[in-house]
mmCIF file of C-alpha atoms in Angstrom:
data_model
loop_
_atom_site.group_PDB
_atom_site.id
_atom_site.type_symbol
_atom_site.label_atom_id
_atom_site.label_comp_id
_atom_site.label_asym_id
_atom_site.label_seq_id
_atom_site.Cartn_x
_atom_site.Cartn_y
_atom_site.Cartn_z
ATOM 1 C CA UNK A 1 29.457 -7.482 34.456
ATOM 2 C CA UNK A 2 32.999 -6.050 35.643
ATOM 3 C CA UNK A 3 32.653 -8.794 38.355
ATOM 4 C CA UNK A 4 36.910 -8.216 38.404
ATOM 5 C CA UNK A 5 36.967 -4.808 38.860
ATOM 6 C CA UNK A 6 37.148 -3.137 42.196
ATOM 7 C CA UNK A 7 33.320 -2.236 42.152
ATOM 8 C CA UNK A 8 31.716 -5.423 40.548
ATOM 9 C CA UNK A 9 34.705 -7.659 43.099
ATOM 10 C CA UNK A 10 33.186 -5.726 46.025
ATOM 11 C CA UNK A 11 29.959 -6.104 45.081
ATOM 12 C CA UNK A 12 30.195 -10.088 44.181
ATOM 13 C CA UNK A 13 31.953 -10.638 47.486
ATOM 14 C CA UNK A 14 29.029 -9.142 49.898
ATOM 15 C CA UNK A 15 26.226 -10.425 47.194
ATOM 16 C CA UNK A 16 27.358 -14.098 48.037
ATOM 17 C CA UNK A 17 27.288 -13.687 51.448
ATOM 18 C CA UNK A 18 22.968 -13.696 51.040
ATOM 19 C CA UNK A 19 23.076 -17.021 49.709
ATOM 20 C CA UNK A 20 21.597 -16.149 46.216
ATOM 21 C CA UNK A 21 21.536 -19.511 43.662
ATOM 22 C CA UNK A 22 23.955 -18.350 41.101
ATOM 23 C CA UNK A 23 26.404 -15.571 40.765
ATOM 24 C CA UNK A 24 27.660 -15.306 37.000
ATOM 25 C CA UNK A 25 30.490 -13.192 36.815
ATOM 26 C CA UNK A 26 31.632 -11.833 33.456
ATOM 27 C CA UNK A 27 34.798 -9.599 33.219
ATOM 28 C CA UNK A 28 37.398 -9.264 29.901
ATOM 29 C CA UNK A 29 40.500 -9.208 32.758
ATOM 30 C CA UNK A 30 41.374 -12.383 33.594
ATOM 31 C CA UNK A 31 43.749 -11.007 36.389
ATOM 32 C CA UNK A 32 40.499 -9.385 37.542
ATOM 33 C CA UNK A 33 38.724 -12.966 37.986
ATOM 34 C CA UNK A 34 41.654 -14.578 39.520
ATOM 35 C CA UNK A 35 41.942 -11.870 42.026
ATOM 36 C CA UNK A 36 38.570 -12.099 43.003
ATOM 37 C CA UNK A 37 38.095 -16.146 42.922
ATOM 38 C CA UNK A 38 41.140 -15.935 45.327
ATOM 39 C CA UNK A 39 39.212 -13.700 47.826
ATOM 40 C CA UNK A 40 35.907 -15.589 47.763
ATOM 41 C CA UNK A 41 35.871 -18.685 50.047
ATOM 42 C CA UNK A 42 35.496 -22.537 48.876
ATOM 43 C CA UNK A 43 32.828 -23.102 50.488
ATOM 44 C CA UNK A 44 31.153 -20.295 47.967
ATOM 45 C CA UNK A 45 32.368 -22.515 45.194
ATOM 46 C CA UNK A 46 29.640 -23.847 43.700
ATOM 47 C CA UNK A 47 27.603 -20.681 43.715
ATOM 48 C CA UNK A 48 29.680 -18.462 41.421
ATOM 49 C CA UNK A 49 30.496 -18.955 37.630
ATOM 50 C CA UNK A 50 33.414 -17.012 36.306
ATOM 51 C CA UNK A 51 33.383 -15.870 32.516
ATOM 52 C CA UNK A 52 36.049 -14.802 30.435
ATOM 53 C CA UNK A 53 33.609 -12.138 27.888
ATOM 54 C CA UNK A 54 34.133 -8.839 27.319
ATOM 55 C CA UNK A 55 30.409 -6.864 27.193
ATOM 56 C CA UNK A 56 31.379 -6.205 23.252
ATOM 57 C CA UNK A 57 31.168 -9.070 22.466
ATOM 58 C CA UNK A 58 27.445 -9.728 21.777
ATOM 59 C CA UNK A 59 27.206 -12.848 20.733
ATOM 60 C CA UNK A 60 29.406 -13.952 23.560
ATOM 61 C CA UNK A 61 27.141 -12.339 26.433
ATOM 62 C CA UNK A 62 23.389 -13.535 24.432
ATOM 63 C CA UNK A 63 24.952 -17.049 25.088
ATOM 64 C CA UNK A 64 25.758 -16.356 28.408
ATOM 65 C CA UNK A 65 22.060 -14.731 29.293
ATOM 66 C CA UNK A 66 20.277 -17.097 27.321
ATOM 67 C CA UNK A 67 21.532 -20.142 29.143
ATOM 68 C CA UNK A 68 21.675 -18.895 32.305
ATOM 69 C CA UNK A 69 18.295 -16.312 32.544
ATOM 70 C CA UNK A 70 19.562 -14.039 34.947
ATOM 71 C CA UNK A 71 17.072 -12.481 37.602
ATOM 72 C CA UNK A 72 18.935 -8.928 37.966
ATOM 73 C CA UNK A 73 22.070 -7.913 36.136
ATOM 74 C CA UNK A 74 24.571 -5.770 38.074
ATOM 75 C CA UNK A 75 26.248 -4.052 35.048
ATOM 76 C CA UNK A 76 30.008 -2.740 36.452
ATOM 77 C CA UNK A 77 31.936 -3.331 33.955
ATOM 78 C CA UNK A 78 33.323 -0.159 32.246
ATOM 79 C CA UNK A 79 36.276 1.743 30.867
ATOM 80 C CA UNK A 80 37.288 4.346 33.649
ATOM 81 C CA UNK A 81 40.614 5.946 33.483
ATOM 82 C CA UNK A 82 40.589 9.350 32.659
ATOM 83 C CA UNK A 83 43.309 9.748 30.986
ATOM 84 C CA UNK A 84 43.768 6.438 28.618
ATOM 85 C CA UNK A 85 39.973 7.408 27.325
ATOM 86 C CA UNK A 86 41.120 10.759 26.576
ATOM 87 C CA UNK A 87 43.514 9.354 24.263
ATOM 88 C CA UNK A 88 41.111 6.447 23.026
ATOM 89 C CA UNK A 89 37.885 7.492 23.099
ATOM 90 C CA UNK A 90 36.916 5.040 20.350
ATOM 91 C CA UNK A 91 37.369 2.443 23.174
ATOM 92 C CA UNK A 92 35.412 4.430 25.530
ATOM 93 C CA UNK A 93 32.156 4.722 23.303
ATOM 94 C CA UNK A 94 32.349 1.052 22.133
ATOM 95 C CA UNK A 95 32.672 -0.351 25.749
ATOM 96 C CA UNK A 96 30.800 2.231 28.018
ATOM 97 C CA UNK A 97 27.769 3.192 25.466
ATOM 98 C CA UNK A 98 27.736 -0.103 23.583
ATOM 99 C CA UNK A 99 28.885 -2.075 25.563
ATOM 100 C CA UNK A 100 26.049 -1.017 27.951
ATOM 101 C CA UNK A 101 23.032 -1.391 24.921
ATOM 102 C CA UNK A 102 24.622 -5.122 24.607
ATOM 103 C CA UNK A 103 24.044 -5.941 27.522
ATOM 104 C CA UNK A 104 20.836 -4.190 28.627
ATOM 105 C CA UNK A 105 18.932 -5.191 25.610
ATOM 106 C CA UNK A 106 20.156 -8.890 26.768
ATOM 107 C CA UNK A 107 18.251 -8.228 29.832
ATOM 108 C CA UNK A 108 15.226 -7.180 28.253
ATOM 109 C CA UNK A 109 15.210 -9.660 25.692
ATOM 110 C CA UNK A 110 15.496 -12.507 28.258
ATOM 111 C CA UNK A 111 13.078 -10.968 30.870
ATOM 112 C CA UNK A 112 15.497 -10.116 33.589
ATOM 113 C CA UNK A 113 13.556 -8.263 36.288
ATOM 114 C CA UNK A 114 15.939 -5.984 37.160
ATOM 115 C CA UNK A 115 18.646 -3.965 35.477
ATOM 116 C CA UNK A 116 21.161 -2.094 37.789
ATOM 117 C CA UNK A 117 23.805 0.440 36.030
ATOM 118 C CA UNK A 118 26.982 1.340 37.761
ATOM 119 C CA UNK A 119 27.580 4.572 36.465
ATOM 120 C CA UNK A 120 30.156 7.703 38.202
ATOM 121 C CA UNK A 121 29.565 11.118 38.997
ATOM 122 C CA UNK A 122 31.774 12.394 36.156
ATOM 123 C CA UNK A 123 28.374 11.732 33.643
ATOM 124 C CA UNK A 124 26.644 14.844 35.657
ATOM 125 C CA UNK A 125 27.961 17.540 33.272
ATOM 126 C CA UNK A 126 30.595 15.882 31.427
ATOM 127 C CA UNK A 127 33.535 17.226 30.911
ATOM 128 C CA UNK A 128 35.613 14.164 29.919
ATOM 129 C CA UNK A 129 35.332 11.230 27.054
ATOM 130 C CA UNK A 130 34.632 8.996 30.627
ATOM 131 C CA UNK A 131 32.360 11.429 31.582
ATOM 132 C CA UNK A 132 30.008 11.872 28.187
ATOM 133 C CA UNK A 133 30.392 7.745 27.484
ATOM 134 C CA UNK A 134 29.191 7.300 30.953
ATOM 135 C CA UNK A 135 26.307 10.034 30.486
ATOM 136 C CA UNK A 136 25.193 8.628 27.081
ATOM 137 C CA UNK A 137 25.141 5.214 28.563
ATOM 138 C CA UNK A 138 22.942 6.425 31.249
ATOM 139 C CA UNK A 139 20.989 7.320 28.370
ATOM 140 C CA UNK A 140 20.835 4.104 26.550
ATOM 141 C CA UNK A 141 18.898 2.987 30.051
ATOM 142 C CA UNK A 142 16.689 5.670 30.636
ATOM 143 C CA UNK A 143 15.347 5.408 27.482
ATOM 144 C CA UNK A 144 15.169 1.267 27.275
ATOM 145 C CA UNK A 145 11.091 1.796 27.517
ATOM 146 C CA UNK A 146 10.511 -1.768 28.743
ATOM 147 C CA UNK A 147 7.774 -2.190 31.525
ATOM 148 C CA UNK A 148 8.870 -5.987 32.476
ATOM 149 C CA UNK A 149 12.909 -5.322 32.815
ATOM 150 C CA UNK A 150 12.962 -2.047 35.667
ATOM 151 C CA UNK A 151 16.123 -0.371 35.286
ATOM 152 C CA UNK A 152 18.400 1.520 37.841
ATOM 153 C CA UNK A 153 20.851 3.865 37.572
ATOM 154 C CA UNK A 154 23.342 4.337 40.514
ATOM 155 C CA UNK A 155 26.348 6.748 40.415
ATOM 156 C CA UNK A 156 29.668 6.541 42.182
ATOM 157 C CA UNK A 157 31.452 9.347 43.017
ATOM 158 C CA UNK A 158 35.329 8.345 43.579
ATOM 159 C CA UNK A 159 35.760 5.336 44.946
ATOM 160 C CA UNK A 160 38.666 5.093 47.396
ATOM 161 C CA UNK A 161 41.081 2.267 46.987
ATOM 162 C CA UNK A 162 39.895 0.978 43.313
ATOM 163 C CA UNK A 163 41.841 -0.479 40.685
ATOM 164 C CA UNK A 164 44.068 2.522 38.992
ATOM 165 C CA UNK A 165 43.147 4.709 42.013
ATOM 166 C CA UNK A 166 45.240 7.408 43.753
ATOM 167 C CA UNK A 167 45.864 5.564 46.874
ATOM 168 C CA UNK A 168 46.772 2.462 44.696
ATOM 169 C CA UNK A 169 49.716 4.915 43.280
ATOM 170 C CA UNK A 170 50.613 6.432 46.436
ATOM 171 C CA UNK A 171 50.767 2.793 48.747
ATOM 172 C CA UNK A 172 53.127 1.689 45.611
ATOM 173 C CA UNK A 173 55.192 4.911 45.845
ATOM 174 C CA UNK A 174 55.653 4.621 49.786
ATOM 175 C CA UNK A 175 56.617 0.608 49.267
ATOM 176 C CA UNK A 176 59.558 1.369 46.895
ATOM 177 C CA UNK A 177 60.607 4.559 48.800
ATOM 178 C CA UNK A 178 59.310 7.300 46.028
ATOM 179 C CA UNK A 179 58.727 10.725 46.639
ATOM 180 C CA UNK A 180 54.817 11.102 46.354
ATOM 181 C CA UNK A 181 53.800 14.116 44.350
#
């Protein structure tokens, strides 16, 4: 999930280079998918299925797992902008925590073996909507209690170069001539 984002992209483009069967890639961004499907080569064509669902969607993503029965879920996909969830933190709980139950109890449900959860440092003592949504979702895995699903939790601090990033601002400031500050 977040397959279009600047974690889940980077993480679809070096997973396809081990030759797995199937890569299903969900995202909500369609710019996100294009972007990546633009970066992947044709000859990885056939191995990668690209899915317009956004992880709130329930029904949307049991139809997805269901038919498809995936071994392990990388779950990326996330609300992350400090700001924005600070002034829609409705957004941020329904996406990062519930978003995150959706599509875990998916994975138990249909027996995938493995469950990994991008998550970001900001959940270790949160001090931010991004931060507690992230911590509780960490919490919707650590307590799945489900012995045939085994669930991971790994935690990114700041990621240089990602989507919305710092650098992204700054390289867009230097192209039009703007004073960086």
């Amino acid at each position: 999930s977040g397959g279009g984002g600047s974690i889940g992209g980077n993480l679809v483009s070096n997973l396809i280079k081990l030759n797995p069967k199937k890569i299903f890639v969900i995202d909500n961004c369609e710019y996100g998918i294009f972007k990546l499907k633009e970066q992947i080569p044709k000859y990885y064509e056939n191995k990668i299925e690209y899915n317009i669902i956004d992880i709130k969607n329930y029904s949307m993503l049991r139809n997805l797992i269901q038919r498809t029965k995936p071994n392990i879920i990388f779950h990326a996909a996330a609300l992350k902008h400090v700001s924005f969830l600070e002034k829609n933190p409705v957004e941020g709980v329904k996406t990062n925590i519930f978003g995150t139950k959706n599509i875990l109890d998916l994975a138990i449900k249909n027996n995938t073996s493995k469950f990994i959860h991008i998550s970001t440092d900001k959940a270790a003592e949160p001090k931010s909507i991004l931060g507690i949504t992230k911590f509780f979702s960490e919490l919707v895995c650590t307590t799945s209690n489900n012995k045939k699903t085994k669930v991971g939790i790994i935690r990114f601090g700041n990621v240089f170069d990602s989507n919305g990033s710092v650098s992204e601002i700054f390289r867009n400031k230097i192209i039009k001539n703007l004073k960086i500050n």
